[in-house]
Coordinates of C-alpha atoms in Angstrom, one line a residue:
X1 CA 93.4 65.1 105.3
X2 CA 97.3 64.6 107.5
X3 CA 97.8 67.6 110.4
X4 CA 100.6 68.3 112.4
X5 CA 100.6 69.5 116.2
X6 CA 103.5 69.0 118.1
X7 CA 105.5 71.9 116.6
X8 CA 105.7 74.6 119.0
X9 CA 109.1 72.8 120.5
X10 CA 110.9 73.2 117.0
X11 CA 110.2 75.8 116.9
X12 CA 110.8 77.3 119.7
X13 CA 114.7 75.7 119.9
X14 CA 117.4 77.0 120.4
X15 CA 119.5 75.3 117.3
X16 CA 116.5 77.0 115.6
X17 CA 117.1 80.3 116.6
X18 CA 120.3 80.3 115.9
X19 CA 120.3 79.1 112.1
X20 CA 117.5 81.2 111.9
X21 CA 119.9 84.5 113.1
X22 CA 122.7 82.6 110.7
X23 CA 119.9 83.0 108.0
X24 CA 118.5 86.4 108.4
X25 CA 121.6 88.2 108.7
X26 CA 122.6 86.6 105.0
X27 CA 124.7 89.6 103.0
X28 CA 123.6 91.9 106.0
X29 CA 126.4 91.2 108.1
X30 CA 127.3 94.3 108.6
X31 CA 124.3 96.6 109.0
X32 CA 124.6 98.4 112.1
X33 CA 121.1 96.4 114.0
X34 CA 122.1 93.0 113.1
X35 CA 126.0 94.2 114.4
X36 CA 124.4 95.1 117.5
X37 CA 122.4 91.9 117.8
X38 CA 125.7 89.7 117.5
X39 CA 127.8 91.6 120.0
X40 CA 124.9 89.5 122.5
X41 CA 124.1 86.5 120.3
X42 CA 123.0 84.0 122.9
X43 CA 122.2 85.7 125.3
X44 CA 119.2 87.8 122.3
X45 CA 118.1 84.7 121.0
X46 CA 117.5 83.4 125.0
X47 CA 115.6 86.6 125.6
X48 CA 113.5 85.4 122.3
X49 CA 113.2 82.2 122.8
X50 CA 111.8 83.6 126.1
X51 CA 109.4 86.1 124.6
X52 CA 108.3 82.8 122.4
X53 CA 107.5 80.3 124.8
X54 CA 105.5 82.8 127.0
X55 CA 103.3 83.7 123.6
X56 CA 105.2 87.4 125.3
X57 CA 106.9 87.9 121.7
X58 CA 105.5 90.7 119.7
X59 CA 106.3 92.1 116.4
X60 CA 108.3 95.5 115.4
X61 CA 107.8 98.5 113.3
X62 CA 108.5 98.4 109.9
X63 CA 110.3 100.9 107.6
X64 CA 108.5 101.1 105.0
X65 CA 109.8 102.4 101.5
X66 CA 108.9 102.3 98.1
X67 CA 111.0 100.8 94.6
X68 CA 109.6 102.6 91.1
X69 CA 110.6 99.5 89.1
X70 CA 109.7 97.5 87.2
X71 CA 106.9 99.4 89.0
X72 CA 106.4 101.3 92.3
X73 CA 105.8 99.1 95.1
X74 CA 106.2 99.4 98.5
X75 CA 108.5 97.5 99.9
X76 CA 108.3 97.1 103.9
X77 CA 111.3 95.4 106.3
X78 CA 111.1 94.4 109.7
X79 CA 113.2 94.6 112.8
X80 CA 116.0 91.9 112.9
X81 CA 115.0 90.4 115.2
X82 CA 111.6 89.5 113.9
X83 CA 113.4 88.4 110.9
X84 CA 114.8 85.8 113.3
X85 CA 111.2 84.9 114.4
X86 CA 110.3 84.5 110.3
X87 CA 113.1 81.9 109.7
X88 CA 112.2 79.9 112.6
X89 CA 108.3 79.5 111.8
X90 CA 109.7 78.5 108.4
X91 CA 112.1 76.3 108.8
X92 CA 109.6 74.3 110.3
X93 CA 106.4 74.6 109.1
X94 CA 107.5 74.8 105.0
X95 CA 108.5 71.4 104.8
X96 CA 105.2 70.3 105.5
X97 CA 103.6 72.4 102.8
X98 CA 106.6 72.4 100.6
X99 CA 105.2 68.6 99.8
X100 CA 101.9 69.8 99.5
X101 CA 102.6 72.4 96.3
X102 CA 102.2 71.4 92.4
X103 CA 105.6 70.4 90.9
X104 CA 104.8 73.4 88.6
X105 CA 104.6 76.0 91.3
X106 CA 108.3 77.6 91.1
X107 CA 108.5 80.9 93.4
X108 CA 111.1 80.8 96.2
X109 CA 111.1 77.1 96.8
X110 CA 113.7 75.1 96.8
X111 CA 116.0 73.5 93.6
X112 CA 113.0 75.8 91.9
X113 CA 113.5 79.8 90.7
X114 CA 112.7 82.1 87.8
X115 CA 115.1 80.4 85.6
X116 CA 114.0 76.5 86.4
X117 CA 110.2 78.2 85.5
X118 CA 111.5 79.7 82.2
X119 CA 112.3 76.7 81.1
X120 CA 109.7 74.3 81.6
X121 CA 108.0 77.9 79.6
X122 CA 110.4 76.8 76.9
X123 CA 109.2 73.2 77.1
X124 CA 105.3 73.5 76.8
X125 CA 105.1 76.1 74.1
X126 CA 107.0 73.7 72.2
X127 CA 104.2 71.3 73.0
X128 CA 101.3 73.8 72.1
X129 CA 100.4 76.6 70.1
X130 CA 98.2 79.1 72.3
X131 CA 99.8 80.0 76.1
X132 CA 96.2 81.8 78.7
X133 CA 99.2 84.0 80.5
X134 CA 97.3 85.5 83.7
X135 CA 98.2 88.1 86.0
X136 CA 96.5 88.8 89.8
X137 CA 94.9 92.5 90.3
X138 CA 97.2 94.2 93.3
X139 CA 98.0 90.7 94.5
X140 CA 99.9 91.4 98.6
X141 CA 98.1 93.9 98.8
X142 CA 94.7 91.8 98.5
X143 CA 95.4 89.1 100.3
X144 CA 92.7 88.2 103.4
X145 CA 93.9 87.0 106.4
X146 CA 91.1 85.3 107.5
X147 CA 91.1 83.8 104.9
X148 CA 94.8 82.7 104.8
X149 CA 95.2 82.0 108.7
X150 CA 91.8 79.2 107.1
X151 CA 94.2 77.6 104.6
X152 CA 97.5 77.5 107.2
X153 CA 95.5 76.0 110.2
X154 CA 93.7 73.3 107.8
X155 CA 96.2 71.7 108.0
X156 CA 98.8 73.0 111.5
X157 CA 96.9 72.7 114.7
X158 CA 99.5 73.6 116.9
X159 CA 98.3 75.9 118.7
X160 CA 101.5 78.2 119.8
X161 CA 102.4 77.2 116.4
X162 CA 99.3 79.0 114.9
X163 CA 99.1 82.6 117.6
X164 CA 102.5 82.8 116.6
X165 CA 100.9 82.7 112.2
X166 CA 98.6 84.8 113.6
X167 CA 99.8 87.3 114.7
X168 CA 102.3 87.6 112.4
X169 CA 99.4 87.7 109.6
X170 CA 97.3 90.3 112.0
X171 CA 100.8 92.8 112.5
X172 CA 101.1 93.2 108.8
X173 CA 101.6 97.5 107.7
X174 CA 99.0 98.5 106.0
X175 CA 98.9 98.1 102.4
X176 CA 97.8 99.6 99.5
X177 CA 94.5 99.7 99.9
X178 CA 92.1 97.3 97.4
X179 CA 88.2 98.2 97.6
X180 CA 87.1 95.2 96.2
X181 CA 83.5 93.4 95.8
X182 CA 82.7 89.6 95.9
X183 CA 79.4 87.8 96.1
X184 CA 78.0 88.4 99.3
X185 CA 79.5 91.3 100.3
X186 CA 77.9 95.0 102.3
X187 CA 78.7 97.9 101.1
X188 CA 81.2 97.8 104.0
X189 CA 82.8 94.4 104.0
X190 CA 85.8 95.4 102.2
X191 CA 86.7 97.6 105.2
X192 CA 86.1 95.6 107.8
X193 CA 88.3 92.0 106.6
X194 CA 92.4 92.9 107.0
X195 CA 94.1 92.4 104.1
X196 CA 97.4 93.3 102.7
X197 CA 100.6 91.3 103.3
X198 CA 103.9 92.8 102.7
X199 CA 106.2 92.1 100.0
X200 CA 109.9 92.1 101.5
X201 CA 108.9 89.6 104.4
X202 CA 110.0 86.3 104.3
X203 CA 107.1 85.1 105.2
X204 CA 105.2 86.7 103.0
X205 CA 106.5 85.3 100.2
X206 CA 105.6 82.2 102.3
X207 CA 101.8 82.7 103.0
X208 CA 101.7 84.2 99.5
X209 CA 102.5 79.8 97.8
X210 CA 99.7 78.9 100.5
X211 CA 96.9 81.0 99.5
X212 CA 97.5 79.3 96.4
X213 CA 97.8 76.4 96.3
X214 CA 94.5 74.8 96.2
X215 CA 94.2 77.3 93.2
X216 CA 97.0 75.7 91.6
X217 CA 95.5 72.1 92.4
X218 CA 91.9 73.2 91.4
X219 CA 93.7 74.5 87.7
X220 CA 95.8 70.8 87.7
X221 CA 93.1 68.3 88.7
X222 CA 90.0 70.0 88.0
X223 CA 90.5 71.5 85.3
X224 CA 92.9 69.0 84.0
X225 CA 95.4 71.2 82.8
X226 CA 98.2 69.5 82.3
X227 CA 100.9 72.6 81.2
X228 CA 100.4 75.0 83.7
X229 CA 103.1 76.6 85.6
X230 CA 102.5 79.3 88.5
X231 CA 105.2 81.7 90.0
X232 CA 103.6 84.1 93.2
X233 CA 101.1 86.0 91.2
X234 CA 102.1 85.5 87.3
X235 CA 100.5 82.0 86.0
X236 CA 100.2 80.8 82.5
X237 CA 98.4 77.4 81.0
X238 CA 98.8 76.5 77.4
X239 CA 96.7 74.9 75.2
X240 CA 96.5 74.0 71.3
X241 CA 92.7 74.7 71.8
X242 CA 91.8 78.8 72.0
X243 CA 88.8 78.3 72.9
X244 CA 89.0 75.8 75.9
X245 CA 91.8 78.3 77.3
X246 CA 89.0 81.6 77.5
X247 CA 86.7 79.2 79.0
X248 CA 89.5 78.1 81.3
X249 CA 89.7 81.8 82.5
X250 CA 86.4 82.4 83.2
X251 CA 86.5 79.1 85.7
X252 CA 89.8 80.9 87.1
X253 CA 88.1 84.1 87.7
X254 CA 85.3 82.4 89.5
X255 CA 87.9 80.5 92.0
X256 CA 89.7 83.2 92.6
X257 CA 86.6 84.9 94.3
X258 CA 86.9 82.3 97.3
X259 CA 89.9 83.8 98.1
X260 CA 89.3 87.5 96.9
X261 CA 91.4 87.8 94.1
X262 CA 90.8 89.5 90.9
X263 CA 91.9 88.7 87.6
X264 CA 94.0 91.7 86.1
X265 CA 91.7 92.9 83.7
X266 CA 94.7 94.5 81.4
X267 CA 96.7 91.1 81.5
X268 CA 95.0 88.3 81.3
X269 CA 94.9 87.2 77.1
X270 CA 95.0 84.6 75.3
X271 CA 97.2 84.4 72.5
X272 CA 99.7 82.5 69.5
X273 CA 103.3 80.9 71.0
X274 CA 104.6 82.5 68.2
X275 CA 104.2 85.9 69.1
X276 CA 106.1 86.0 72.1
X277 CA 105.4 85.6 75.6
X278 CA 106.6 88.2 77.9
X279 CA 107.4 86.1 81.8
X280 CA 109.7 86.3 84.1
X281 CA 111.8 89.5 82.4
X282 CA 111.6 87.5 78.9
X283 CA 110.4 86.9 75.8
X284 CA 110.4 84.1 74.5
X285 CA 109.4 82.5 71.9
X286 CA 109.6 78.8 71.1
X287 CA 112.9 78.3 69.8
X288 CA 114.6 81.2 71.0
X289 CA 114.4 83.2 73.8
X290 CA 115.4 87.8 74.0
X291 CA 115.5 89.8 77.8
X292 CA 112.6 91.9 78.2
X293 CA 113.2 95.8 76.2
X294 CA 112.0 97.1 80.2
X295 CA 114.9 95.0 81.8
X296 CA 117.8 96.0 78.7
X297 CA 116.0 99.7 79.5
X298 CA 116.6 99.2 83.9
X299 CA 120.4 98.0 82.7
X300 CA 121.4 101.2 81.0
X301 CA 120.1 102.9 83.3
X302 CA 122.5 100.5 86.2
X303 CA 125.3 101.3 83.9
X304 CA 125.5 104.8 84.4
X305 CA 125.4 104.7 88.1
X306 CA 127.9 102.0 88.8
X307 CA 129.8 104.0 86.8
X308 CA 129.3 107.2 88.1
X309 CA 129.2 105.8 91.7
X310 CA 133.2 103.8 90.8
X311 CA 134.3 107.6 88.6
X312 CA 133.9 108.9 92.9
X313 CA 135.4 106.0 94.3
X314 CA 131.6 104.8 96.5
X315 CA 132.7 101.6 94.9
X316 CA 135.2 99.5 95.5
X317 CA 135.5 97.1 91.8
X318 CA 134.8 93.4 94.2
X319 CA 130.8 95.1 94.2
X320 CA 131.2 96.2 91.0
X321 CA 131.9 93.1 88.9
X322 CA 129.4 91.6 91.1
X323 CA 126.8 93.5 90.0
X324 CA 127.7 93.5 86.7
X325 CA 128.4 89.4 86.5
X326 CA 124.3 89.7 88.2
X327 CA 123.0 91.0 85.2
X328 CA 125.0 88.9 82.8
X329 CA 124.2 85.6 84.5
X330 CA 120.3 86.2 83.7
X331 CA 121.0 87.3 80.0
X332 CA 123.3 84.0 80.3
X333 CA 119.7 82.2 80.1
X334 CA 118.5 84.6 77.0
X335 CA 119.9 84.6 73.1
X336 CA 121.4 87.9 74.4
X337 CA 125.2 87.4 72.8
X338 CA 125.4 89.9 70.4
X339 CA 123.6 91.8 73.5
X340 CA 125.9 91.7 75.1
X341 CA 128.5 92.8 73.0
X342 CA 126.8 96.0 72.7
X343 CA 126.3 97.0 75.6
X344 CA 129.2 95.7 77.8
X345 CA 131.9 96.5 75.0
X346 CA 131.4 100.6 74.8
X347 CA 131.3 100.3 78.5
X348 CA 133.9 102.1 80.2
X349 CA 135.0 102.5 84.0
X350 CA 137.4 105.0 84.8
X351 CA 138.7 106.6 89.1
X352 CA 137.9 110.0 88.9
X353 CA 135.6 109.7 85.9
X354 CA 132.0 111.0 87.4
X355 CA 134.4 113.8 89.7
X356 CA 133.7 116.5 86.7

């Protein structure tokens, strides 16, 4: 097994920290905390560099809030300085792990993403009659800190780099409590093991891919599933044999127990592809593709909010246009011409309309 050492100087290099600050501020340049950091950028980066080099760096407190669409989830925002550190670490170690990931892992990777995953699924469902669709129950809150660290330490042997990785993992703020028992557990084991990564961190998204990487290879190489796709904790296997897919599900369940994970009891099923598969915001059939109903409902609700904000002068034309174009770009990946005409054709934005 190839391992990697002598990474720490690259993480702490000033050019890497400067690049990380530029990445971390994308879309956030006008926030107060970003402005304060950038006002004395060189001084802040030199101070951060010194703390990292002396292993005196300590992460700050998270700011947490909830989103409710498509379901209630807690999002945790790290302080801006910490986000710079997250980028600095990922700049160096992400390329190491990315080349170990299977081709059909699509989340948070260059040249990948939801639309590429959906296109790949369409290609696969034209070659197979059945699909096994799976979802891991409470994935981010269930990620075990010890297991995650051990998976990373198999490849990264630089002790200072591992110090920072462990610090970032263990400084995660408390997530939703998940109480699952596995073979060999005592009564208090689920309470004694640290678990959970904050949704919203760059490192959390990256670590989530590492956590399931060996599972991906198990599915592809041991179970020999040619038609397998994963996006974070949503994954599908396609085949022409329904019984084979049910057996694959059982093998997956057994393997995931090693990672202290469970498949969602209501969201893992085998069914014909001709019924349509809800996957990554779309309902996908072999010959066409629709948007999920929930996505359409959310956009209609969002349109009403945008109408009101624009009407009372709280939203400018540029931001209004960008928000609508973003949804259109997503909808364009499905057969939605008539849907877009029906929704947008009757929508009007009038200044002053929201003041009544």
